[in-house]
Amino acid sequence: METQTLYRGRLIDHVQLVVRDLSAAHTFYSAVLNVLNIPVSGTGDGFFWADEFVVSAADSPAALGMLTGRNHVAFQAKDRATVDAFYEAAMANGGTSNGEPGVRSKYHPGYYAAFVLDPDGNNIEAVYHGEAQRSASSVIIRF
């Protein structure tokens, strides 16, 4: 049996996006997730995943033939430079700007983010909330 590693302790268990063009989505997400130090963990018949984030083609059995529509997904970044690099990777790999990197003080002081549209029009964000100390990076489960 192959060992799987999951990181738990966050609010959401997993998110699935169903896209029109899986190849374009794979190119886009591989690039932006790499910048965020989140590896694409694997692929299957009509889908790929990175930790708890799953992207499926509409003809994948998990998708039931339905696109998920326009969604907003925000990924945590470790610093402002990572937000900037996320934005550049998105622009170079099929993304469209939906808000250049910058401070968004309307959310809270120090909120630094970039917003891009993925090839399916989903609003994808990288955000750095400022200096903070975590009690743990995550909870690790191996099975």
XYZ file of N, CA, C and O in Angstrom, residues 35-131:
388
model
N 5.224 28.028 -7.149
C 5.688 29.254 -6.506
C 5.297 29.263 -5.026
O 6.050 29.747 -4.179
N 4.139 28.709 -4.705
C 3.653 28.661 -3.329
C 4.204 27.467 -2.549
O 3.825 27.229 -1.417
N 5.115 26.716 -3.174
C 5.726 25.528 -2.583
C 4.683 24.450 -2.252
O 4.763 23.780 -1.231
N 3.692 24.312 -3.132
C 2.661 23.285 -3.018
C 2.799 22.400 -4.252
O 2.414 22.803 -5.346
N 3.356 21.220 -4.112
C 3.545 20.378 -5.291
C 2.248 19.764 -5.793
O 1.357 19.452 -5.009
N 2.124 19.615 -7.111
C 1.049 18.804 -7.660
C 1.397 17.373 -7.263
O 2.446 16.856 -7.629
N 0.525 16.769 -6.464
C 0.833 15.483 -5.838
C 0.612 14.299 -6.749
O 1.227 13.252 -6.568
N -0.310 14.435 -7.694
C -0.575 13.310 -8.563
C -1.649 13.613 -9.581
O -2.269 14.678 -9.568
N -1.830 12.636 -10.464
C -2.847 12.751 -11.501
C -3.624 11.442 -11.549
O -3.137 10.399 -11.119
N -4.808 11.525 -12.088
C -5.627 10.349 -12.300
C -6.347 10.504 -13.622
O -6.056 11.423 -14.393
N -7.282 9.642 -13.871
C -8.044 9.686 -15.111
C -8.955 10.909 -15.108
O -10.012 10.903 -14.500
N -8.504 11.985 -15.745
C -9.309 13.199 -15.849
C -9.181 14.158 -14.684
O -10.024 15.047 -14.527
N -8.138 14.053 -13.869
C -7.979 14.994 -12.761
C -6.528 15.028 -12.291
O -5.720 14.171 -12.615
N -6.198 16.075 -11.509
C -4.931 16.147 -10.797
C -5.215 16.797 -9.460
O -6.272 17.403 -9.262
N -4.279 16.630 -8.516
C -4.501 17.221 -7.204
C -3.198 17.711 -6.601
O -2.116 17.269 -6.957
N -3.361 18.661 -5.686
C -2.267 19.195 -4.889
C -2.807 19.335 -3.469
O -3.662 20.186 -3.220
N -2.364 18.437 -2.598
C -2.860 18.387 -1.226
C -4.381 18.280 -1.270
O -4.905 17.339 -1.841
N -5.108 19.249 -0.745
C -6.569 19.155 -0.709
C -7.256 19.888 -1.865
O -8.457 20.099 -1.854
N -6.521 20.276 -2.867
C -7.039 20.999 -4.027
C -7.070 20.053 -5.223
O -6.037 19.523 -5.618
N -8.254 19.827 -5.790
C -8.445 18.884 -6.891
C -9.003 19.642 -8.099
O -9.936 20.438 -7.962
N -8.447 19.375 -9.273
C -8.947 19.961 -10.515
C -9.289 18.810 -11.450
O -8.464 17.939 -11.699
N -10.539 18.814 -11.937
C -11.048 17.722 -12.764
C -11.553 18.236 -14.102
O -12.050 19.355 -14.193
N -11.476 17.365 -15.103
C -12.115 17.635 -16.390
C -13.611 17.342 -16.244
O -14.030 16.546 -15.394
N -14.413 17.949 -17.082
C -15.869 17.754 -17.003
C -16.266 16.304 -17.249
O -17.269 15.841 -16.721
N -15.455 15.569 -18.023
C -15.802 14.168 -18.298
C -15.213 13.197 -17.276
O -15.356 11.992 -17.404
N -14.594 13.709 -16.231
C -14.083 12.864 -15.158
C -15.263 12.293 -14.370
O -16.257 12.992 -14.139
N -15.188 11.041 -13.946
C -16.288 10.472 -13.157
C -16.632 11.290 -11.911
O -17.790 11.388 -11.529
N -15.637 11.934 -11.312
C -15.892 12.734 -10.116
C -16.658 14.017 -10.417
O -17.284 14.592 -9.538
N -16.619 14.472 -11.662
C -17.237 15.754 -12.021
C -18.701 15.626 -12.385
O -19.426 16.617 -12.389
N -19.138 14.452 -12.734
C -20.529 14.226 -13.131
C -20.947 15.079 -14.321
O -22.113 15.442 -14.461
N -19.988 15.457 -15.172
C -20.288 16.201 -16.384
C -20.629 17.658 -16.191
O -21.063 18.328 -17.115
N -20.415 18.188 -14.998
C -20.810 19.563 -14.704
C -19.592 20.426 -14.384
O -18.764 20.039 -13.551
N -19.490 21.597 -15.026
C -18.451 22.559 -14.655
C -18.846 23.191 -13.326
O -20.035 23.322 -13.017
N -17.874 23.584 -12.523
C -18.184 24.150 -11.217
C -18.564 25.624 -11.279
O -19.028 26.180 -10.305
N -18.349 26.278 -12.395
C -18.681 27.700 -12.468
C -17.543 28.545 -11.926
O -16.482 28.054 -11.597
N -17.791 29.833 -11.812
C -16.736 30.743 -11.355
C -16.640 30.709 -9.833
O -17.612 30.943 -9.126
N -15.461 30.408 -9.351
C -15.201 30.315 -7.920
C -14.062 31.231 -7.524
O -13.294 31.686 -8.358
N -13.945 31.460 -6.239
C -12.821 32.203 -5.680
C -12.084 31.262 -4.742
O -12.668 30.726 -3.807
N -10.797 31.066 -5.000
C -9.936 30.255 -4.146
C -8.733 31.112 -3.777
O -8.097 31.705 -4.650
N -8.442 31.184 -2.478
C -7.306 31.977 -2.005
C -6.274 31.060 -1.362
O -6.611 30.270 -0.473
N -5.037 31.157 -1.821
C -3.930 30.384 -1.271
C -3.088 31.281 -0.378
O -2.850 32.449 -0.701
N -2.619 30.745 0.746
C -1.755 31.496 1.649
C -0.344 31.559 1.079
O 0.167 30.568 0.574
N 0.255 32.730 1.190
C 1.645 32.921 0.766
C 2.492 33.232 1.992
O 2.005 33.840 2.951
N 3.766 32.841 1.954
C 4.629 33.030 3.125
C 5.145 34.460 3.275
O 5.584 34.850 4.347
N 5.098 35.242 2.182
C 5.569 36.618 2.236
C 5.104 37.367 0.986
O 4.512 36.784 0.082
N 5.387 38.663 0.952
C 4.977 39.478 -0.198
C 5.664 39.044 -1.487
O 5.055 39.067 -2.551
N 6.926 38.666 -1.401
C 7.654 38.239 -2.596
C 6.987 37.020 -3.226
O 6.954 36.892 -4.457
N 6.436 36.139 -2.413
C 5.749 34.964 -2.941
C 4.461 35.367 -3.642
O 4.108 34.803 -4.676
N 3.740 36.346 -3.100
C 2.545 36.859 -3.778
C 2.933 37.424 -5.143
O 2.279 37.147 -6.153
N 3.999 38.192 -5.183
C 4.473 38.768 -6.445
C 4.842 37.670 -7.449
O 4.487 37.742 -8.629
N 5.567 36.649 -6.972
C 5.983 35.551 -7.852
C 4.777 34.747 -8.341
O 4.747 34.308 -9.494
N 3.784 34.554 -7.478
C 2.529 33.890 -7.858
C 1.891 34.628 -9.036
O 1.491 34.032 -10.027
N 1.801 35.935 -8.918
C 1.182 36.756 -9.962
C 1.943 36.622 -11.284
O 1.334 36.415 -12.343
N 3.266 36.708 -11.226
C 4.078 36.591 -12.436
C 3.927 35.208 -13.075
O 3.816 35.087 -14.291
N 3.914 34.160 -12.252
C 3.746 32.799 -12.778
C 2.381 32.646 -13.426
O 2.245 32.019 -14.480
N 1.367 33.216 -12.819
C 0.020 33.139 -13.386
C -0.039 33.848 -14.738
O -0.601 33.321 -15.707
N 0.550 35.028 -14.821
C 0.519 35.790 -16.074
C 1.273 35.057 -17.183
O 0.899 35.130 -18.348
N 2.316 34.326 -16.828
C 3.130 33.626 -17.817
C 2.557 32.260 -18.218
O 3.057 31.648 -19.147
N 1.485 31.820 -17.519
C 0.983 30.466 -17.751
C -0.530 30.414 -17.954
O -1.202 29.493 -17.478
N -1.059 31.396 -18.655
C -2.466 31.355 -19.043
C -3.425 32.115 -18.159
O -4.631 32.100 -18.394
N -2.923 32.798 -17.131
C -3.789 33.584 -16.254
C -4.032 34.977 -16.801
O -3.314 35.461 -17.672
N -5.060 35.615 -16.262
C -5.409 36.997 -16.603
C -5.462 37.796 -15.316
O -6.003 37.318 -14.310
N -4.947 38.998 -15.340
C -4.942 39.812 -14.127
C -6.356 40.141 -13.665
O -7.218 40.506 -14.469
N -6.559 40.026 -12.372
C -7.810 40.455 -11.746
C -7.489 41.329 -10.538
O -8.331 41.537 -9.681
N -6.243 41.809 -10.484
C -5.794 42.663 -9.394
C -4.326 42.429 -9.115
O -3.948 41.421 -8.529
N -3.477 43.348 -9.556
C -2.034 43.216 -9.366
C -1.686 43.126 -7.885
O -2.461 43.556 -7.037
N -0.497 42.607 -7.565
C -0.092 42.512 -6.159
C -0.112 43.873 -5.485
O 0.317 44.877 -6.060
N -0.624 43.902 -4.272
C -0.650 45.142 -3.519
C -1.386 44.977 -2.209
O -2.000 43.948 -1.934
N -1.301 46.037 -1.401
C -1.990 46.067 -0.107
C -3.480 46.276 -0.350
O -3.877 47.103 -1.165
N -4.290 45.504 0.352
C -5.757 45.620 0.290
C -6.234 45.976 1.693
O -6.730 45.143 2.443
N -6.065 47.241 2.072
C -6.368 47.663 3.444
C -7.852 47.571 3.779
O -8.217 47.594 4.948
N -8.709 47.420 2.759
C -10.139 47.282 3.039
C -10.447 45.969 3.760
O -11.488 45.836 4.379
N -9.539 44.985 3.684
C -9.747 43.711 4.379
C -9.210 43.792 5.802
O -9.917 43.527 6.746
N -7.936 44.101 5.962
C -7.328 44.383 7.261
C -5.941 44.956 7.005
O -5.374 44.761 5.915
N -5.374 45.664 7.981
C -4.036 46.222 7.786
C -3.024 45.116 7.471
O -3.042 44.053 8.098
N -2.197 45.330 6.468
C -1.169 44.381 6.102
C -1.599 43.304 5.125
O -0.794 42.475 4.732
N -2.863 43.294 4.713
C -3.366 42.291 3.768
C -2.752 42.589 2.407
O -3.040 43.595 1.786
N -1.868 41.712 1.953
C -1.172 41.892 0.684
C -1.547 40.737 -0.221
O -1.351 39.567 0.134
N -2.122 41.030 -1.383
C -2.643 39.958 -2.227
C -2.536 40.297 -3.697
O -2.363 41.453 -4.086
N -2.660 39.245 -4.501
C -2.787 39.371 -5.948
C -3.941 38.475 -6.371
O -4.156 37.408 -5.787
N -4.684 38.925 -7.374
C -5.827 38.185 -7.885
C -5.636 37.937 -9.376
O -5.280 38.852 -10.117
N -5.880 36.698 -9.791
C -5.790 36.348 -11.211
C -6.988 35.488 -11.571
O -7.596 34.844 -10.710
N -7.333 35.494 -12.848
C -8.339 34.575 -13.352
C -7.616 33.411 -14.002
O -6.707 33.615 -14.816
N -7.986 32.194 -13.628
C -7.389 31.014 -14.259
C -7.985 30.855 -15.659
O -8.854 31.643 -16.063
N -7.552 29.878 -16.446
C -8.077 29.740 -17.811
C -9.598 29.539 -17.897
O -10.184 29.791 -18.942
N -10.238 29.137 -16.799
C -11.699 28.977 -16.780
C -12.422 30.162 -16.169
O -13.642 30.132 -16.008
N -11.697 31.201 -15.780
C -12.321 32.385 -15.205
C -12.509 32.338 -13.699
O -13.145 33.211 -13.123
N -11.948 31.324 -13.035
C -11.998 31.286 -11.573
C -11.067 32.355 -11.012
O -9.973 32.570 -11.524
N -11.507 33.026 -9.954
C -10.733 34.079 -9.320
C -9.787 33.440 -8.306
O -10.222 32.962 -7.261
N -8.497 33.400 -8.629
C -7.508 32.739 -7.800
C -6.626 33.806 -7.156
O -6.128 34.703 -7.833
N -6.450 33.686 -5.860
C -5.747 34.705 -5.075
C -4.575 34.074 -4.331
O -4.653 32.936 -3.885
N -3.516 34.842 -4.185
C -2.457 34.525 -3.230
C -2.438 35.674 -2.240
O -2.463 36.845 -2.639
N -2.428 35.348 -0.952
C -2.509 36.380 0.084
C -1.470 36.146 1.168
O -1.213 35.021 1.576
N -0.878 37.254 1.589
C 0.023 37.272 2.731
C -0.616 38.201 3.750
O -0.890 39.363 3.466
N -0.861 37.686 4.943
C -1.567 38.451 5.972
C -0.644 39.267 6.861
O -1.100 39.945 7.768
N 0.656 39.198 6.622
C 1.602 39.916 7.457
C 2.278 38.978 8.440
O 1.990 37.774 8.482
N 3.179 39.533 9.214
C 3.924 38.728 10.183
C 2.975 38.078 11.179
O 2.070 38.724 11.699
